[in-house]
Amino acid sequence: MQESTVNERALPNVAVETKQMPARQILFRQLKNRVAHLLFLFATMIGIVVLAILLVDIARKGLPWLSLDFLNSFASRIPENSGIKAGLWGSLWVILITAPLSFVIGVATAIFLEEYRLTTKWGRWIQGFIQLNINNLAGVPSIVFGILGLTLFVRQLSLDKSVLAGALTLTLLILPIIVVACREAIASVPQSLRLASYAMGATRLQTIWKVVLPYAFPGILTGTILAVSRAIGETAPLIMIGAVTFLAFTPESVMDMFTVMPIQIFSWISQPKAEFANLAAAGIIVLLAVLLLLNAVAIYLRNKFRRS
């Protein structure tokens, strides 16, 4: 008898209210739940259906033009002889510089903001100022970063229309996103792990390197790959710094001129001939393949580090 009394007292308030609730009110709540479920499902299906239509249309137009010659040819005024080689190699050059640079700076900034909290009045003010500006920069239009890159890297630092200027501009673009993602991943590390590390005599740097970063690395990696994926598809900042729309060579150093796949696709879609629209569809397929490859690598590494 006593046990049943304790169990009844231990029941959640929600369950007690459900027992006392009239049957009509219960049915009304269930109906609202089903209606909300259908509305959310309908909203999701709209996005999926529109995306599927776009992908089918791109595949229908671009697949017949997709070949090894297309990947190994430069842009041309003759659609049958045109290819995406310059844009593909330019994108790879830019991303190979942007990804490690933004990763190192972004992770270091997130560690400073999360693990090295300043206790003085001016220190707290400085960190708050940095956090406020990072959050604001995450929502700034990409064209603004293009203007910044044009002023700072192309003109002030005299990098001209080079791969390095484009990579640095895209680094500024995705850096706030990486910092926010890395901070969330680091903040998710349980405090008990840090305290246990300190109790065993580890320093703060050792705790960050051996405990915090391995635990937060899957989230850090996911945020970085998503930000880099955005950088691959950007056009406006690179147009602002002077990335050209037609090149008959591939970059051989970070100071060479370049173009990227989105700019090449934009150039094709602006041409009056219908064949260039098909070339743009083929270029979109290549761009999507590169993005999917990056995401697949991110998923693989994330799962690997989660298991370890």
PDB file of C-alpha atoms in Angstrom:
ATOM      1  CA  MET A   1       0.000   0.000   0.000  1.00  0.00           C
ATOM      2  CA  GLN A   2       2.781   2.342   0.867  1.00  0.00           C
ATOM      3  CA  GLU A   3       4.665   1.592  -2.368  1.00  0.00           C
ATOM      4  CA  SER A   4       1.614   2.385  -4.506  1.00  0.00           C
ATOM      5  CA  THR A   5       1.195   5.696  -2.690  1.00  0.00           C
ATOM      6  CA  VAL A   6       4.833   6.609  -3.377  1.00  0.00           C
ATOM      7  CA  ASN A   7       4.476   5.659  -7.050  1.00  0.00           C
ATOM      8  CA  GLU A   8       1.405   7.831  -7.446  1.00  0.00           C
ATOM      9  CA  ARG A   9       3.229  10.767  -5.910  1.00  0.00           C
ATOM     10  CA  ALA A  10       6.167  10.147  -8.212  1.00  0.00           C
ATOM     11  CA  LEU A  11       4.036  10.400 -11.354  1.00  0.00           C
ATOM     12  CA  PRO A  12       4.863  13.465 -13.527  1.00  0.00           C
ATOM     13  CA  ASN A  13       2.457  16.357 -13.381  1.00  0.00           C
ATOM     14  CA  VAL A  14       1.731  15.892 -17.067  1.00  0.00           C
ATOM     15  CA  ALA A  15       0.421  12.383 -16.528  1.00  0.00           C
ATOM     16  CA  VAL A  16      -1.795  13.506 -13.634  1.00  0.00           C
ATOM     17  CA  GLU A  17      -3.224  16.340 -15.709  1.00  0.00           C
ATOM     18  CA  THR A  18      -3.884  13.920 -18.588  1.00  0.00           C
ATOM     19  CA  LYS A  19      -5.935  11.662 -16.321  1.00  0.00           C
ATOM     20  CA  GLN A  20      -8.025  14.591 -15.118  1.00  0.00           C
ATOM     21  CA  MET A  21      -8.423  16.071 -18.620  1.00  0.00           C
ATOM     22  CA  PRO A  22     -11.787  15.569 -20.376  1.00  0.00           C
ATOM     23  CA  ALA A  23     -11.819  13.213 -23.372  1.00  0.00           C
ATOM     24  CA  ARG A  24     -12.918  16.023 -25.715  1.00  0.00           C
ATOM     25  CA  GLN A  25      -9.894  18.132 -24.762  1.00  0.00           C
ATOM     26  CA  ILE A  26      -7.568  15.169 -25.283  1.00  0.00           C
ATOM     27  CA  LEU A  27      -8.969  14.605 -28.778  1.00  0.00           C
ATOM     28  CA  PHE A  28      -8.585  18.307 -29.545  1.00  0.00           C
ATOM     29  CA  ARG A  29      -4.919  18.228 -28.544  1.00  0.00           C
ATOM     30  CA  GLN A  30      -4.307  15.128 -30.637  1.00  0.00           C
ATOM     31  CA  LEU A  31      -5.956  16.827 -33.595  1.00  0.00           C
ATOM     32  CA  LYS A  32      -3.746  19.904 -33.209  1.00  0.00           C
ATOM     33  CA  ASN A  33      -0.699  17.670 -33.018  1.00  0.00           C
ATOM     34  CA  ARG A  34      -1.641  15.894 -36.253  1.00  0.00           C
ATOM     35  CA  VAL A  35      -2.386  19.170 -38.048  1.00  0.00           C
ATOM     36  CA  ALA A  36       0.977  20.606 -36.988  1.00  0.00           C
ATOM     37  CA  HIS A  37       2.693  17.404 -38.089  1.00  0.00           C
ATOM     38  CA  LEU A  38       1.063  17.624 -41.537  1.00  0.00           C
ATOM     39  CA  LEU A  39       1.937  21.312 -41.913  1.00  0.00           C
ATOM     40  CA  PHE A  40       5.603  20.713 -41.068  1.00  0.00           C
ATOM     41  CA  LEU A  41       5.704  17.724 -43.407  1.00  0.00           C
ATOM     42  CA  PHE A  42       4.139  19.803 -46.192  1.00  0.00           C
ATOM     43  CA  ALA A  43       6.694  22.600 -45.683  1.00  0.00           C
ATOM     44  CA  THR A  44       9.528  20.084 -45.820  1.00  0.00           C
ATOM     45  CA  MET A  45       8.164  18.438 -48.954  1.00  0.00           C
ATOM     46  CA  ILE A  46       7.955  21.801 -50.737  1.00  0.00           C
ATOM     47  CA  GLY A  47      11.700  22.268 -50.370  1.00  0.00           C
ATOM     48  CA  ILE A  48      12.445  18.664 -51.341  1.00  0.00           C
ATOM     49  CA  VAL A  49      10.194  18.760 -54.415  1.00  0.00           C
ATOM     50  CA  VAL A  50      11.627  22.075 -55.660  1.00  0.00           C
ATOM     51  CA  LEU A  51      15.171  20.776 -55.160  1.00  0.00           C
ATOM     52  CA  ALA A  52      14.325  17.545 -56.978  1.00  0.00           C
ATOM     53  CA  ILE A  53      12.870  19.474 -59.929  1.00  0.00           C
ATOM     54  CA  LEU A  54      15.998  21.620 -60.164  1.00  0.00           C
ATOM     55  CA  LEU A  55      18.303  18.610 -59.988  1.00  0.00           C
ATOM     56  CA  VAL A  56      16.341  16.737 -62.646  1.00  0.00           C
ATOM     57  CA  ASP A  57      16.399  19.756 -64.959  1.00  0.00           C
ATOM     58  CA  ILE A  58      20.144  20.247 -64.426  1.00  0.00           C
ATOM     59  CA  ALA A  59      20.845  16.549 -65.003  1.00  0.00           C
ATOM     60  CA  ARG A  60      18.711  16.498 -68.169  1.00  0.00           C
ATOM     61  CA  LYS A  61      20.597  19.451 -69.653  1.00  0.00           C
ATOM     62  CA  GLY A  62      24.087  18.863 -68.309  1.00  0.00           C
ATOM     63  CA  LEU A  63      24.732  15.115 -68.402  1.00  0.00           C
ATOM     64  CA  PRO A  64      24.968  14.900 -72.229  1.00  0.00           C
ATOM     65  CA  TRP A  65      27.696  17.576 -72.112  1.00  0.00           C
ATOM     66  CA  LEU A  66      29.628  16.032 -69.230  1.00  0.00           C
ATOM     67  CA  SER A  67      32.756  14.169 -70.346  1.00  0.00           C
ATOM     68  CA  LEU A  68      36.489  13.973 -69.793  1.00  0.00           C
ATOM     69  CA  ASP A  69      37.005  16.512 -72.562  1.00  0.00           C
ATOM     70  CA  PHE A  70      34.715  18.904 -70.682  1.00  0.00           C
ATOM     71  CA  LEU A  71      36.823  18.512 -67.528  1.00  0.00           C
ATOM     72  CA  ASN A  72      40.096  18.864 -69.416  1.00  0.00           C
ATOM     73  CA  SER A  73      39.253  21.787 -71.730  1.00  0.00           C
ATOM     74  CA  PHE A  74      39.364  25.533 -71.233  1.00  0.00           C
ATOM     75  CA  ALA A  75      36.481  27.883 -71.869  1.00  0.00           C
ATOM     76  CA  SER A  76      35.831  28.751 -75.494  1.00  0.00           C
ATOM     77  CA  ARG A  77      33.432  30.762 -77.599  1.00  0.00           C
ATOM     78  CA  ILE A  78      32.502  27.528 -79.357  1.00  0.00           C
ATOM     79  CA  PRO A  79      30.254  25.540 -76.986  1.00  0.00           C
ATOM     80  CA  GLU A  80      31.373  22.149 -78.291  1.00  0.00           C
ATOM     81  CA  ASN A  81      35.021  22.957 -77.490  1.00  0.00           C
ATOM     82  CA  SER A  82      34.412  24.624 -74.147  1.00  0.00           C
ATOM     83  CA  GLY A  83      35.286  23.123 -70.758  1.00  0.00           C
ATOM     84  CA  ILE A  84      35.625  23.914 -67.065  1.00  0.00           C
ATOM     85  CA  LYS A  85      39.290  23.067 -66.508  1.00  0.00           C
ATOM     86  CA  ALA A  86      40.359  26.592 -65.516  1.00  0.00           C
ATOM     87  CA  GLY A  87      37.457  27.024 -63.105  1.00  0.00           C
ATOM     88  CA  LEU A  88      37.931  23.576 -61.549  1.00  0.00           C
ATOM     89  CA  TRP A  89      41.630  24.016 -60.908  1.00  0.00           C
ATOM     90  CA  GLY A  90      41.133  27.592 -59.725  1.00  0.00           C
ATOM     91  CA  SER A  91      38.517  26.460 -57.205  1.00  0.00           C
ATOM     92  CA  LEU A  92      40.838  23.723 -55.921  1.00  0.00           C
ATOM     93  CA  TRP A  93      43.702  26.202 -55.531  1.00  0.00           C
ATOM     94  CA  VAL A  94      41.527  28.668 -53.629  1.00  0.00           C
ATOM     95  CA  ILE A  95      39.999  26.029 -51.333  1.00  0.00           C
ATOM     96  CA  LEU A  96      43.364  24.392 -50.567  1.00  0.00           C
ATOM     97  CA  ILE A  97      44.486  27.748 -49.156  1.00  0.00           C
ATOM     98  CA  THR A  98      41.211  28.871 -47.629  1.00  0.00           C
ATOM     99  CA  ALA A  99      40.354  25.670 -45.744  1.00  0.00           C
ATOM    100  CA  PRO A 100      43.491  25.239 -43.577  1.00  0.00           C
ATOM    101  CA  LEU A 101      43.900  28.971 -43.019  1.00  0.00           C
ATOM    102  CA  SER A 102      40.324  29.506 -41.849  1.00  0.00           C
ATOM    103  CA  PHE A 103      40.406  26.287 -39.798  1.00  0.00           C
ATOM    104  CA  VAL A 104      43.507  27.272 -37.817  1.00  0.00           C
ATOM    105  CA  ILE A 105      42.419  30.868 -37.200  1.00  0.00           C
ATOM    106  CA  GLY A 106      38.819  29.900 -36.424  1.00  0.00           C
ATOM    107  CA  VAL A 107      39.692  27.155 -33.936  1.00  0.00           C
ATOM    108  CA  ALA A 108      42.309  29.340 -32.226  1.00  0.00           C
ATOM    109  CA  THR A 109      39.795  32.190 -31.879  1.00  0.00           C
ATOM    110  CA  ALA A 110      37.124  29.855 -30.478  1.00  0.00           C
ATOM    111  CA  ILE A 111      39.584  28.418 -27.949  1.00  0.00           C
ATOM    112  CA  PHE A 112      40.535  31.912 -26.809  1.00  0.00           C
ATOM    113  CA  LEU A 113      36.907  32.974 -26.361  1.00  0.00           C
ATOM    114  CA  GLU A 114      35.787  29.777 -24.606  1.00  0.00           C
ATOM    115  CA  GLU A 115      38.793  28.525 -22.650  1.00  0.00           C
ATOM    116  CA  TYR A 116      40.708  31.702 -21.813  1.00  0.00           C
ATOM    117  CA  ARG A 117      38.059  33.895 -20.267  1.00  0.00           C
ATOM    118  CA  LEU A 118      39.614  37.129 -19.035  1.00  0.00           C
ATOM    119  CA  THR A 119      38.655  38.161 -15.510  1.00  0.00           C
ATOM    120  CA  THR A 120      39.561  41.840 -15.540  1.00  0.00           C
ATOM    121  CA  LYS A 121      37.079  44.514 -16.484  1.00  0.00           C
ATOM    122  CA  TRP A 122      38.930  45.509 -19.646  1.00  0.00           C
ATOM    123  CA  GLY A 123      39.529  41.856 -20.523  1.00  0.00           C
ATOM    124  CA  ARG A 124      35.823  41.038 -20.342  1.00  0.00           C
ATOM    125  CA  TRP A 125      35.062  44.129 -22.403  1.00  0.00           C
ATOM    126  CA  ILE A 126      37.553  43.102 -25.101  1.00  0.00           C
ATOM    127  CA  GLN A 127      36.181  39.571 -25.312  1.00  0.00           C
ATOM    128  CA  GLY A 128      32.621  40.853 -25.419  1.00  0.00           C
ATOM    129  CA  PHE A 129      33.577  43.263 -28.188  1.00  0.00           C
ATOM    130  CA  ILE A 130      35.186  40.447 -30.197  1.00  0.00           C
ATOM    131  CA  GLN A 131      32.152  38.180 -29.740  1.00  0.00           C
ATOM    132  CA  LEU A 132      29.758  40.940 -30.791  1.00  0.00           C
ATOM    133  CA  ASN A 133      31.703  41.679 -33.979  1.00  0.00           C
ATOM    134  CA  ILE A 134      32.043  37.998 -34.886  1.00  0.00           C
ATOM    135  CA  ASN A 135      28.286  37.478 -34.533  1.00  0.00           C
ATOM    136  CA  ASN A 136      27.618  40.589 -36.638  1.00  0.00           C
ATOM    137  CA  LEU A 137      30.110  39.581 -39.345  1.00  0.00           C
ATOM    138  CA  ALA A 138      28.393  36.199 -39.716  1.00  0.00           C
ATOM    139  CA  GLY A 139      25.376  38.017 -41.175  1.00  0.00           C
ATOM    140  CA  VAL A 140      27.182  40.511 -43.423  1.00  0.00           C
ATOM    141  CA  PRO A 141      26.503  40.096 -47.176  1.00  0.00           C
ATOM    142  CA  SER A 142      29.322  38.479 -49.105  1.00  0.00           C
ATOM    143  CA  ILE A 143      29.706  41.472 -51.430  1.00  0.00           C
ATOM    144  CA  VAL A 144      30.933  43.516 -48.449  1.00  0.00           C
ATOM    145  CA  PHE A 145      33.759  41.049 -47.904  1.00  0.00           C
ATOM    146  CA  GLY A 146      34.567  41.401 -51.601  1.00  0.00           C
ATOM    147  CA  ILE A 147      34.939  45.168 -51.181  1.00  0.00           C
ATOM    148  CA  LEU A 148      37.106  44.581 -48.106  1.00  0.00           C
ATOM    149  CA  GLY A 149      39.282  42.106 -49.999  1.00  0.00           C
ATOM    150  CA  LEU A 150      39.636  44.513 -52.923  1.00  0.00           C
ATOM    151  CA  THR A 151      40.737  47.341 -50.633  1.00  0.00           C
ATOM    152  CA  LEU A 152      42.980  45.380 -48.281  1.00  0.00           C
ATOM    153  CA  PHE A 153      44.517  42.541 -50.265  1.00  0.00           C
ATOM    154  CA  VAL A 154      44.418  43.700 -53.888  1.00  0.00           C
ATOM    155  CA  ARG A 155      45.276  47.380 -53.395  1.00  0.00           C
ATOM    156  CA  GLN A 156      46.915  47.855 -50.000  1.00  0.00           C
ATOM    157  CA  LEU A 157      48.960  44.625 -49.951  1.00  0.00           C
ATOM    158  CA  SER A 158      49.442  44.658 -53.765  1.00  0.00           C
ATOM    159  CA  LEU A 159      48.430  41.025 -54.233  1.00  0.00           C
ATOM    160  CA  ASP A 160      46.623  41.931 -57.469  1.00  0.00           C
ATOM    161  CA  LYS A 161      44.083  39.499 -58.936  1.00  0.00           C
ATOM    162  CA  SER A 162      45.836  36.456 -57.531  1.00  0.00           C
ATOM    163  CA  VAL A 163      44.795  33.150 -56.007  1.00  0.00           C
ATOM    164  CA  LEU A 164      46.128  34.324 -52.646  1.00  0.00           C
ATOM    165  CA  ALA A 165      43.957  37.456 -52.669  1.00  0.00           C
ATOM    166  CA  GLY A 166      40.876  35.356 -53.448  1.00  0.00           C
ATOM    167  CA  ALA A 167      41.696  32.801 -50.752  1.00  0.00           C
ATOM    168  CA  LEU A 168      42.244  35.487 -48.116  1.00  0.00           C
ATOM    169  CA  THR A 169      38.961  37.162 -49.065  1.00  0.00           C
ATOM    170  CA  LEU A 170      37.040  33.897 -48.732  1.00  0.00           C
ATOM    171  CA  THR A 171      38.811  33.244 -45.425  1.00  0.00           C
ATOM    172  CA  LEU A 172      37.406  36.492 -44.071  1.00  0.00           C
ATOM    173  CA  LEU A 173      33.985  35.493 -45.407  1.00  0.00           C
ATOM    174  CA  ILE A 174      33.725  32.092 -43.691  1.00  0.00           C
ATOM    175  CA  LEU A 175      35.799  32.832 -40.594  1.00  0.00           C
ATOM    176  CA  PRO A 176      32.868  34.132 -38.474  1.00  0.00           C
ATOM    177  CA  ILE A 177      30.828  31.030 -39.327  1.00  0.00           C
ATOM    178  CA  ILE A 178      33.696  28.720 -38.330  1.00  0.00           C
ATOM    179  CA  VAL A 179      34.285  30.606 -35.074  1.00  0.00           C
ATOM    180  CA  VAL A 180      30.615  30.326 -34.075  1.00  0.00           C
ATOM    181  CA  ALA A 181      30.501  26.613 -34.933  1.00  0.00           C
ATOM    182  CA  CYS A 182      33.753  25.895 -33.095  1.00  0.00           C
ATOM    183  CA  ARG A 183      32.590  27.792 -30.012  1.00  0.00           C
ATOM    184  CA  GLU A 184      29.408  25.746 -29.882  1.00  0.00           C
ATOM    185  CA  ALA A 185      31.392  22.519 -30.206  1.00  0.00           C
ATOM    186  CA  ILE A 186      33.875  23.511 -27.493  1.00  0.00           C
ATOM    187  CA  ALA A 187      31.105  24.719 -25.180  1.00  0.00           C
ATOM    188  CA  SER A 188      29.432  21.297 -25.468  1.00  0.00           C
ATOM    189  CA  VAL A 189      32.402  19.581 -23.797  1.00  0.00           C
ATOM    190  CA  PRO A 190      31.338  18.586 -20.242  1.00  0.00           C
ATOM    191  CA  GLN A 191      33.021  20.617 -17.525  1.00  0.00           C
ATOM    192  CA  SER A 192      33.643  17.425 -15.583  1.00  0.00           C
ATOM    193  CA  LEU A 193      36.192  16.324 -18.210  1.00  0.00           C
ATOM    194  CA  ARG A 194      38.169  19.531 -17.749  1.00  0.00           C
ATOM    195  CA  LEU A 195      38.072  19.240 -13.953  1.00  0.00           C
ATOM    196  CA  ALA A 196      39.196  15.602 -14.114  1.00  0.00           C
ATOM    197  CA  SER A 197      42.123  16.612 -16.322  1.00  0.00           C
ATOM    198  CA  TYR A 198      43.126  19.395 -13.928  1.00  0.00           C
ATOM    199  CA  ALA A 199      42.830  16.993 -10.989  1.00  0.00           C
ATOM    200  CA  MET A 200      45.365  14.689 -12.639  1.00  0.00           C
ATOM    201  CA  GLY A 201      47.864  17.541 -12.836  1.00  0.00           C
ATOM    202  CA  ALA A 202      47.406  18.612 -16.467  1.00  0.00           C
ATOM    203  CA  THR A 203      47.921  22.225 -17.433  1.00  0.00           C
ATOM    204  CA  ARG A 204      45.292  24.265 -19.261  1.00  0.00           C
ATOM    205  CA  LEU A 205      47.073  23.831 -22.586  1.00  0.00           C
ATOM    206  CA  GLN A 206      47.349  20.067 -22.079  1.00  0.00           C
ATOM    207  CA  THR A 207      43.672  19.888 -21.136  1.00  0.00           C
ATOM    208  CA  ILE A 208      42.667  21.797 -24.270  1.00  0.00           C
ATOM    209  CA  TRP A 209      44.914  19.697 -26.526  1.00  0.00           C
ATOM    210  CA  LYS A 210      44.267  16.256 -25.020  1.00  0.00           C
ATOM    211  CA  VAL A 211      40.681  16.536 -23.731  1.00  0.00           C
ATOM    212  CA  VAL A 212      38.684  19.450 -25.129  1.00  0.00           C
ATOM    213  CA  LEU A 213      39.718  19.379 -28.794  1.00  0.00           C
ATOM    214  CA  PRO A 214      39.364  15.580 -29.291  1.00  0.00           C
ATOM    215  CA  TYR A 215      35.881  15.682 -27.751  1.00  0.00           C
ATOM    216  CA  ALA A 216      34.784  18.734 -29.775  1.00  0.00           C
ATOM    217  CA  PHE A 217      36.572  17.808 -33.020  1.00  0.00           C
ATOM    218  CA  PRO A 218      33.568  16.206 -34.794  1.00  0.00           C
ATOM    219  CA  GLY A 219      31.504  19.377 -34.318  1.00  0.00           C
ATOM    220  CA  ILE A 220      34.447  21.579 -35.280  1.00  0.00           C
ATOM    221  CA  LEU A 221      35.040  19.568 -38.432  1.00  0.00           C
ATOM    222  CA  THR A 222      31.382  19.636 -39.445  1.00  0.00           C
ATOM    223  CA  GLY A 223      31.141  23.409 -39.041  1.00  0.00           C
ATOM    224  CA  THR A 224      34.369  23.947 -40.980  1.00  0.00           C
ATOM    225  CA  ILE A 225      33.326  21.760 -43.912  1.00  0.00           C
ATOM    226  CA  LEU A 226      29.943  23.474 -44.159  1.00  0.00           C
ATOM    227  CA  ALA A 227      31.629  26.875 -44.178  1.00  0.00           C
ATOM    228  CA  VAL A 228      34.144  25.767 -46.818  1.00  0.00           C
ATOM    229  CA  SER A 229      31.270  24.402 -48.903  1.00  0.00           C
ATOM    230  CA  ARG A 230      29.747  27.859 -48.848  1.00  0.00           C
ATOM    231  CA  ALA A 231      33.046  29.374 -49.941  1.00  0.00           C
ATOM    232  CA  ILE A 232      33.199  27.074 -52.985  1.00  0.00           C
ATOM    233  CA  GLY A 233      29.888  28.429 -54.243  1.00  0.00           C
ATOM    234  CA  GLU A 234      30.631  32.119 -53.704  1.00  0.00           C
ATOM    235  CA  THR A 235      30.858  34.414 -56.715  1.00  0.00           C
ATOM    236  CA  ALA A 236      30.346  38.042 -55.682  1.00  0.00           C
ATOM    237  CA  PRO A 237      33.483  38.488 -53.494  1.00  0.00           C
ATOM    238  CA  LEU A 238      35.738  36.996 -56.154  1.00  0.00           C
ATOM    239  CA  ILE A 239      34.226  39.142 -58.897  1.00  0.00           C
ATOM    240  CA  MET A 240      34.895  42.195 -56.717  1.00  0.00           C
ATOM    241  CA  ILE A 241      38.596  41.401 -56.372  1.00  0.00           C
ATOM    242  CA  GLY A 242      38.896  40.873 -60.119  1.00  0.00           C
ATOM    243  CA  ALA A 243      38.695  37.137 -60.719  1.00  0.00           C
ATOM    244  CA  VAL A 244      38.415  36.844 -64.500  1.00  0.00           C
ATOM    245  CA  THR A 245      35.658  35.039 -66.375  1.00  0.00           C
ATOM    246  CA  PHE A 246      37.897  33.610 -69.110  1.00  0.00           C
ATOM    247  CA  LEU A 247      41.282  31.940 -68.679  1.00  0.00           C
ATOM    248  CA  ALA A 248      43.181  29.681 -71.045  1.00  0.00           C
ATOM    249  CA  PHE A 249      45.593  28.405 -68.373  1.00  0.00           C
ATOM    250  CA  THR A 250      45.576  26.992 -64.856  1.00  0.00           C
ATOM    251  CA  PRO A 251      47.329  28.654 -61.887  1.00  0.00           C
ATOM    252  CA  GLU A 252      50.839  27.453 -61.139  1.00  0.00           C
ATOM    253  CA  SER A 253      51.432  29.548 -58.016  1.00  0.00           C
ATOM    254  CA  VAL A 254      49.427  31.509 -55.455  1.00  0.00           C
ATOM    255  CA  MET A 255      50.254  34.774 -57.254  1.00  0.00           C
ATOM    256  CA  ASP A 256      48.755  33.751 -60.605  1.00  0.00           C
ATOM    257  CA  MET A 257      45.427  34.959 -61.959  1.00  0.00           C
ATOM    258  CA  PHE A 258      42.515  32.591 -61.568  1.00  0.00           C
ATOM    259  CA  THR A 259      38.860  31.882 -62.075  1.00  0.00           C
ATOM    260  CA  VAL A 260      36.501  29.555 -60.201  1.00  0.00           C
ATOM    261  CA  MET A 261      33.619  27.306 -61.158  1.00  0.00           C
ATOM    262  CA  PRO A 262      30.773  29.638 -60.031  1.00  0.00           C
ATOM    263  CA  ILE A 263      32.210  32.493 -62.100  1.00  0.00           C
ATOM    264  CA  GLN A 264      32.597  30.234 -65.114  1.00  0.00           C
ATOM    265  CA  ILE A 265      29.011  29.000 -64.723  1.00  0.00           C
ATOM    266  CA  PHE A 266      27.786  32.591 -64.399  1.00  0.00           C
ATOM    267  CA  SER A 267      29.655  33.503 -67.577  1.00  0.00           C
ATOM    268  CA  TRP A 268      28.089  30.626 -69.521  1.00  0.00           C
ATOM    269  CA  ILE A 269      24.551  31.280 -68.332  1.00  0.00           C
ATOM    270  CA  SER A 270      24.908  34.909 -69.496  1.00  0.00           C
ATOM    271  CA  GLN A 271      25.632  33.866 -73.091  1.00  0.00           C
ATOM    272  CA  PRO A 272      22.766  34.083 -75.628  1.00  0.00           C
ATOM    273  CA  LYS A 273      23.267  30.621 -77.159  1.00  0.00           C
ATOM    274  CA  ALA A 274      21.225  27.781 -75.669  1.00  0.00           C
ATOM    275  CA  GLU A 275      24.262  25.475 -75.753  1.00  0.00           C
ATOM    276  CA  PHE A 276      25.998  27.596 -73.131  1.00  0.00           C
ATOM    277  CA  ALA A 277      23.069  27.002 -70.759  1.00  0.00           C
ATOM    278  CA  ASN A 278      23.726  23.280 -71.138  1.00  0.00           C
ATOM    279  CA  LEU A 279      27.398  23.889 -70.403  1.00  0.00           C
ATOM    280  CA  ALA A 280      26.381  25.779 -67.267  1.00  0.00           C
ATOM    281  CA  ALA A 281      24.261  22.799 -66.191  1.00  0.00           C
ATOM    282  CA  ALA A 282      27.253  20.497 -66.684  1.00  0.00           C
ATOM    283  CA  GLY A 283      29.374  22.886 -64.631  1.00  0.00           C
ATOM    284  CA  ILE A 284      26.780  22.848 -61.853  1.00  0.00           C
ATOM    285  CA  ILE A 285      26.971  19.039 -61.794  1.00  0.00           C
ATOM    286  CA  VAL A 286      30.756  19.228 -61.348  1.00  0.00           C
ATOM    287  CA  LEU A 287      30.359  21.825 -58.591  1.00  0.00           C
ATOM    288  CA  LEU A 288      27.776  19.671 -56.800  1.00  0.00           C
ATOM    289  CA  ALA A 289      30.082  16.654 -57.097  1.00  0.00           C
ATOM    290  CA  VAL A 290      32.895  18.574 -55.386  1.00  0.00           C
ATOM    291  CA  LEU A 291      30.528  19.718 -52.621  1.00  0.00           C
ATOM    292  CA  LEU A 292      29.214  16.192 -52.078  1.00  0.00           C
ATOM    293  CA  LEU A 293      32.773  14.878 -51.935  1.00  0.00           C
ATOM    294  CA  LEU A 294      33.658  17.413 -49.242  1.00  0.00           C
ATOM    295  CA  ASN A 295      30.554  16.559 -47.246  1.00  0.00           C
ATOM    296  CA  ALA A 296      31.285  12.837 -47.555  1.00  0.00           C
ATOM    297  CA  VAL A 297      34.807  13.368 -46.221  1.00  0.00           C
ATOM    298  CA  ALA A 298      33.386  15.424 -43.338  1.00  0.00           C
ATOM    299  CA  ILE A 299      30.863  12.718 -42.440  1.00  0.00           C
ATOM    300  CA  TYR A 300      33.527  10.009 -42.576  1.00  0.00           C
ATOM    301  CA  LEU A 301      35.965  11.913 -40.363  1.00  0.00           C
ATOM    302  CA  ARG A 302      33.205  12.940 -37.952  1.00  0.00           C
ATOM    303  CA  ASN A 303      32.038   9.358 -37.492  1.00  0.00           C
ATOM    304  CA  LYS A 304      35.619   8.155 -37.152  1.00  0.00           C
ATOM    305  CA  PHE A 305      36.454  10.609 -34.380  1.00  0.00           C
ATOM    306  CA  ARG A 306      33.158   9.979 -32.609  1.00  0.00           C
ATOM    307  CA  ARG A 307      33.942   6.260 -32.428  1.00  0.00           C
ATOM    308  CA  SER A 308      37.423   6.955 -31.138  1.00  0.00           C
TER     309      SER A 308
END
